[in-house]
Amino acid sequence: MSAGAPPLLSARNVVAHYGPVCALRGVDLDVAEGEIVTLIGSNGAGKTTLMMTIFGDPRASEGEIRFAGRDLTRLPTHEIARLGLAQSPEGRRIFPRMSVLENLRMGAALGRPDCFAQDLERMFSIFPRLRERAGQRGGTLSGGEQQMLAIARALMSRPKLLMLDEPSLGLAPLVVRQIFEVVRDLNRAEGLTVFLVEQNAFHALSLAHRAHVMVNGRITLSGAGRELLARPEVRAAYLEGGA
């Protein structure tokens, strides 16, 4: 982010609840255009809640979330998506009865209809396996193929910001490496801005320009991805079988 330039996405003092339970406790976070920012933490730390709160479900009960200068905190989810945010959610959540091609058409609903063929070919070049599976129902794909489809579906909308929630969840190590290599290549070649929520701390911190650690709904550590990767307390907690 150049000096003085506002972040593409910013969260300020964001608090969110699930009923009486406070899930986010005053979160501050920025994502600058063209960078990869990752949020790591244990299961239940509040990572997914932050990503869902950015999309308006649950609503922030306090604080402000802004994207490209727009206040998102009271916008409905479909209007937030139209601003250029796209999410590949935890658990992938593809349409299992739809074919790969039909899933990609759904992702393109917020893109440019006149560029569908071009965007489709781009997805097939990024994920060649999807070309082979184009007519196959999404629910019959392997876990890795479903994750590729979830990311490709999000990319079909031509987002300004791609939000990835636990893309490595349940995948074999080789597939995890492939997924993270795709994200790195998209960022380097196209300048795609990425906000990544991830439990796999090694891959996430190796990939990220900047990173944050979340514990019990609060961000407790921040810094460059490689810097956090080298910190003893991060290694003990997230890379060496610690708490």
CSV table of C-alpha atoms in Angstrom, one decimal:
chain,number,residue,atom,x,y,z
A,1,MET,CA,0.0,0.0,0.0
A,2,SER,CA,1.5,3.3,-1.0
A,3,ALA,CA,2.0,6.0,1.6
A,4,GLY,CA,-1.3,7.7,2.4
A,5,ALA,CA,-3.4,5.3,0.3
A,6,PRO,CA,-6.4,4.0,2.1
A,7,PRO,CA,-6.7,0.2,2.5
A,8,LEU,CA,-9.0,-1.7,0.2
A,9,LEU,CA,-10.6,-3.4,3.2
A,10,SER,CA,-10.5,-2.1,6.8
A,11,ALA,CA,-12.1,-3.2,10.0
A,12,ARG,CA,-12.1,-0.8,13.0
A,13,ASN,CA,-13.1,-1.9,16.5
A,14,VAL,CA,-15.4,-4.6,15.2
A,15,VAL,CA,-17.5,-6.4,17.7
A,16,ALA,CA,-19.9,-9.2,16.7
A,17,HIS,CA,-22.1,-11.6,18.7
A,18,TYR,CA,-23.9,-14.9,18.2
A,19,GLY,CA,-26.8,-14.4,20.5
A,20,PRO,CA,-25.4,-13.6,23.9
A,21,VAL,CA,-21.9,-14.9,23.0
A,22,CYS,CA,-19.3,-12.2,22.0
A,23,ALA,CA,-17.4,-13.7,19.1
A,24,LEU,CA,-15.3,-10.7,18.0
A,25,ARG,CA,-13.9,-8.3,20.6
A,26,GLY,CA,-12.7,-5.1,19.0
A,27,VAL,CA,-11.0,-6.3,15.8
A,28,ASP,CA,-8.8,-3.9,13.8
A,29,LEU,CA,-7.5,-5.2,10.4
A,30,ASP,CA,-6.5,-3.7,7.0
A,31,VAL,CA,-6.0,-5.4,3.6
A,32,ALA,CA,-4.3,-3.2,1.1
A,33,GLU,CA,-4.8,-3.5,-2.6
A,34,GLY,CA,-2.5,-6.1,-4.2
A,35,GLU,CA,-1.5,-7.9,-1.0
A,36,ILE,CA,-2.2,-11.2,0.7
A,37,VAL,CA,-3.2,-10.9,4.3
A,38,THR,CA,-3.7,-14.0,6.4
A,39,LEU,CA,-5.5,-14.6,9.7
A,40,ILE,CA,-4.4,-17.6,11.7
A,41,GLY,CA,-5.7,-19.1,14.9
A,42,SER,CA,-7.0,-22.2,16.5
A,43,ASN,CA,-10.5,-23.6,15.8
A,44,GLY,CA,-13.1,-21.3,17.5
A,45,ALA,CA,-10.8,-18.3,17.7
A,46,GLY,CA,-13.3,-16.2,15.6
A,47,LYS,CA,-11.6,-16.2,12.2
A,48,THR,CA,-14.6,-17.4,10.2
A,49,THR,CA,-16.8,-15.1,12.2
A,50,LEU,CA,-14.8,-12.1,11.1
A,51,MET,CA,-15.0,-13.2,7.5
A,52,MET,CA,-18.8,-13.7,7.8
A,53,THR,CA,-19.2,-10.4,9.6
A,54,ILE,CA,-17.5,-8.6,6.6
A,55,PHE,CA,-20.3,-10.1,4.5
A,56,GLY,CA,-23.0,-9.0,7.0
A,57,ASP,CA,-23.9,-12.3,8.7
A,58,PRO,CA,-23.7,-11.8,11.6
A,59,ARG,CA,-23.8,-8.0,11.7
A,60,ALA,CA,-21.2,-6.1,13.5
A,61,SER,CA,-22.8,-4.9,16.7
A,62,GLU,CA,-20.1,-2.3,17.1
A,63,GLY,CA,-17.4,-0.8,14.9
A,64,GLU,CA,-17.0,-0.2,11.2
A,65,ILE,CA,-16.1,-2.2,8.1
A,66,ARG,CA,-15.2,-0.4,4.9
A,67,PHE,CA,-14.4,-1.7,1.5
A,68,ALA,CA,-13.2,0.6,-1.3
A,69,GLY,CA,-14.4,3.5,0.7
A,70,ARG,CA,-17.9,2.1,1.3
A,71,ASP,CA,-19.3,1.4,4.7
A,72,LEU,CA,-20.4,-2.3,4.7
A,73,THR,CA,-21.7,-2.5,8.2
A,74,ARG,CA,-25.4,-2.1,7.3
A,75,LEU,CA,-25.5,-3.3,3.7
A,76,PRO,CA,-27.2,-6.6,2.9
A,77,THR,CA,-25.0,-9.4,1.8
A,78,HIS,CA,-26.0,-9.4,-1.9
A,79,GLU,CA,-25.1,-5.7,-2.1
A,80,ILE,CA,-21.7,-6.3,-0.5
A,81,ALA,CA,-21.0,-9.0,-3.1
A,82,ARG,CA,-21.8,-6.6,-5.9
A,83,LEU,CA,-19.1,-4.2,-4.7
A,84,GLY,CA,-16.4,-6.7,-5.7
A,85,LEU,CA,-15.9,-9.1,-2.8
A,86,ALA,CA,-16.0,-12.8,-3.4
A,87,GLN,CA,-15.7,-15.6,-0.9
A,88,SER,CA,-14.7,-19.2,-1.1
A,89,PRO,CA,-16.3,-20.4,2.2
A,90,GLU,CA,-15.2,-22.9,4.8
A,91,GLY,CA,-16.4,-26.3,3.7
A,92,ARG,CA,-16.5,-25.2,0.1
A,93,ARG,CA,-20.3,-25.2,-0.1
A,94,ILE,CA,-20.5,-25.8,-3.8
A,95,PHE,CA,-23.9,-26.8,-5.4
A,96,PRO,CA,-23.6,-30.6,-5.2
A,97,ARG,CA,-26.4,-31.4,-7.7
A,98,MET,CA,-25.1,-28.9,-10.3
A,99,SER,CA,-22.4,-29.7,-12.7
A,100,VAL,CA,-19.0,-28.0,-12.6
A,101,LEU,CA,-20.0,-25.8,-15.4
A,102,GLU,CA,-23.3,-24.8,-13.8
A,103,ASN,CA,-21.4,-24.0,-10.5
A,104,LEU,CA,-19.2,-21.7,-12.5
A,105,ARG,CA,-22.1,-20.0,-14.2
A,106,MET,CA,-23.5,-19.3,-10.7
A,107,GLY,CA,-20.3,-17.6,-9.8
A,108,ALA,CA,-20.4,-15.5,-13.0
A,109,ALA,CA,-23.8,-14.0,-12.0
A,110,LEU,CA,-22.0,-11.0,-10.6
A,111,GLY,CA,-19.3,-10.9,-13.3
A,112,ARG,CA,-19.5,-9.7,-16.9
A,113,PRO,CA,-21.9,-11.8,-19.0
A,114,ASP,CA,-20.1,-10.7,-22.2
A,115,CYS,CA,-16.9,-12.2,-20.8
A,116,PHE,CA,-18.2,-15.5,-19.6
A,117,ALA,CA,-16.4,-17.7,-22.3
A,118,GLN,CA,-13.2,-15.8,-21.6
A,119,ASP,CA,-13.5,-16.2,-17.8
A,120,LEU,CA,-14.4,-19.8,-18.1
A,121,GLU,CA,-11.4,-20.6,-20.2
A,122,ARG,CA,-9.2,-18.7,-17.6
A,123,MET,CA,-10.6,-20.9,-14.9
A,124,PHE,CA,-9.9,-24.1,-16.9
A,125,SER,CA,-6.3,-22.9,-17.5
A,126,ILE,CA,-5.8,-22.2,-13.7
A,127,PHE,CA,-7.5,-25.5,-12.7
A,128,PRO,CA,-7.1,-28.0,-15.6
A,129,ARG,CA,-8.9,-30.7,-13.7
A,130,LEU,CA,-12.1,-28.7,-13.8
A,131,ARG,CA,-12.1,-28.8,-17.6
A,132,GLU,CA,-12.0,-32.6,-17.4
A,133,ARG,CA,-14.9,-32.5,-14.9
A,134,ALA,CA,-17.0,-29.8,-16.6
A,135,GLY,CA,-20.1,-32.0,-17.0
A,136,GLN,CA,-19.7,-33.8,-13.7
A,137,ARG,CA,-21.9,-33.1,-10.7
A,138,GLY,CA,-20.1,-31.1,-8.0
A,139,GLY,CA,-21.0,-33.5,-5.3
A,140,THR,CA,-19.1,-36.3,-7.0
A,141,LEU,CA,-15.8,-34.5,-7.1
A,142,SER,CA,-12.9,-35.2,-4.8
A,143,GLY,CA,-12.3,-32.8,-1.9
A,144,GLY,CA,-9.5,-31.2,-3.7
A,145,GLU,CA,-11.5,-30.8,-6.9
A,146,GLN,CA,-14.4,-29.3,-4.9
A,147,GLN,CA,-12.0,-26.7,-3.4
A,148,MET,CA,-10.7,-25.8,-6.8
A,149,LEU,CA,-14.3,-25.4,-7.9
A,150,ALA,CA,-15.2,-23.2,-4.9
A,151,ILE,CA,-12.2,-20.9,-5.7
A,152,ALA,CA,-12.9,-20.8,-9.4
A,153,ARG,CA,-16.6,-20.0,-8.7
A,154,ALA,CA,-15.5,-17.1,-6.6
A,155,LEU,CA,-13.1,-15.9,-9.3
A,156,MET,CA,-15.7,-16.0,-12.0
A,157,SER,CA,-17.2,-12.8,-10.5
A,158,ARG,CA,-14.0,-10.9,-11.2
A,159,PRO,CA,-13.5,-9.8,-7.6
A,160,LYS,CA,-11.4,-7.0,-6.3
A,161,LEU,CA,-10.9,-9.0,-3.2
A,162,LEU,CA,-10.9,-12.8,-2.9
A,163,MET,CA,-11.7,-14.1,0.6
A,164,LEU,CA,-10.6,-17.7,1.3
A,165,ASP,CA,-11.8,-19.5,4.4
A,166,GLU,CA,-9.8,-22.6,5.4
A,167,PRO,CA,-8.9,-23.6,1.8
A,168,SER,CA,-6.7,-26.4,3.1
A,169,LEU,CA,-9.3,-28.0,5.3
A,170,GLY,CA,-9.4,-31.8,4.9
A,171,LEU,CA,-7.1,-31.9,1.9
A,172,ALA,CA,-4.0,-34.0,1.2
A,173,PRO,CA,-0.7,-32.2,1.5
A,174,LEU,CA,0.0,-32.2,-2.2
A,175,VAL,CA,-3.4,-30.7,-3.0
A,176,VAL,CA,-2.8,-28.0,-0.3
A,177,ARG,CA,0.5,-27.0,-1.9
A,178,GLN,CA,-1.2,-26.8,-5.3
A,179,ILE,CA,-4.0,-24.6,-4.0
A,180,PHE,CA,-1.6,-22.2,-2.2
A,181,GLU,CA,0.6,-22.0,-5.4
A,182,VAL,CA,-2.4,-21.0,-7.4
A,183,VAL,CA,-3.2,-18.2,-4.9
A,184,ARG,CA,0.4,-17.0,-5.0
A,185,ASP,CA,0.5,-17.0,-8.8
A,186,LEU,CA,-2.8,-15.0,-9.0
A,187,ASN,CA,-1.4,-12.4,-6.7
A,188,ARG,CA,1.9,-12.1,-8.4
A,189,ALA,CA,0.7,-12.2,-12.0
A,190,GLU,CA,-2.6,-10.3,-11.7
A,191,GLY,CA,-2.2,-8.4,-8.5
A,192,LEU,CA,-5.2,-10.2,-6.9
A,193,THR,CA,-5.9,-9.0,-3.4
A,194,VAL,CA,-6.5,-11.9,-1.0
A,195,PHE,CA,-7.7,-12.2,2.6
A,196,LEU,CA,-7.0,-15.7,3.8
A,197,VAL,CA,-8.4,-17.3,7.0
A,198,GLU,CA,-6.4,-20.5,7.7
A,199,GLN,CA,-5.5,-23.0,10.4
A,200,ASN,CA,-2.5,-24.3,8.4
A,201,ALA,CA,-0.1,-21.7,9.8
A,202,PHE,CA,3.0,-22.8,7.9
A,203,HIS,CA,1.4,-22.4,4.4
A,204,ALA,CA,-0.5,-19.3,5.4
A,205,LEU,CA,2.4,-17.4,6.9
A,206,SER,CA,4.7,-18.5,4.1
A,207,LEU,CA,2.3,-17.1,1.6
A,208,ALA,CA,1.2,-13.8,3.3
A,209,HIS,CA,2.7,-10.4,3.0
A,210,ARG,CA,1.2,-9.5,6.4
A,211,ALA,CA,-0.4,-11.8,9.0
A,212,HIS,CA,-2.4,-11.7,12.2
A,213,VAL,CA,-3.0,-14.1,15.0
A,214,MET,CA,-6.5,-14.3,16.5
A,215,VAL,CA,-7.2,-15.7,20.0
A,216,ASN,CA,-10.7,-15.6,21.6
A,217,GLY,CA,-12.0,-13.0,19.2
A,218,ARG,CA,-9.0,-10.6,19.5
A,219,ILE,CA,-6.0,-10.1,17.3
A,220,THR,CA,-3.0,-10.7,19.6
A,221,LEU,CA,-0.1,-10.6,17.1
A,222,SER,CA,0.5,-8.8,13.8
A,223,GLY,CA,3.5,-8.6,11.4
A,224,ALA,CA,4.9,-9.7,8.2
A,225,GLY,CA,4.1,-13.3,7.4
A,226,ARG,CA,7.7,-14.5,7.5
A,227,GLU,CA,8.3,-12.6,10.7
A,228,LEU,CA,5.4,-14.3,12.5
A,229,LEU,CA,6.5,-17.7,11.0
A,230,ALA,CA,9.9,-17.2,12.8
A,231,ARG,CA,8.5,-16.1,16.2
A,232,PRO,CA,8.9,-18.8,18.9
A,233,GLU,CA,5.5,-18.4,20.4
A,234,VAL,CA,3.8,-18.8,17.0
A,235,ARG,CA,5.9,-21.8,16.2
A,236,ALA,CA,5.1,-23.4,19.6
A,237,ALA,CA,1.4,-22.7,19.4
A,238,TYR,CA,0.7,-23.4,15.7
A,239,LEU,CA,3.6,-25.3,14.1
A,240,GLU,CA,4.9,-27.7,16.8
A,241,GLY,CA,1.7,-29.3,18.1
A,242,GLY,CA,1.2,-26.8,20.9
A,243,ALA,CA,-2.0,-25.4,22.2
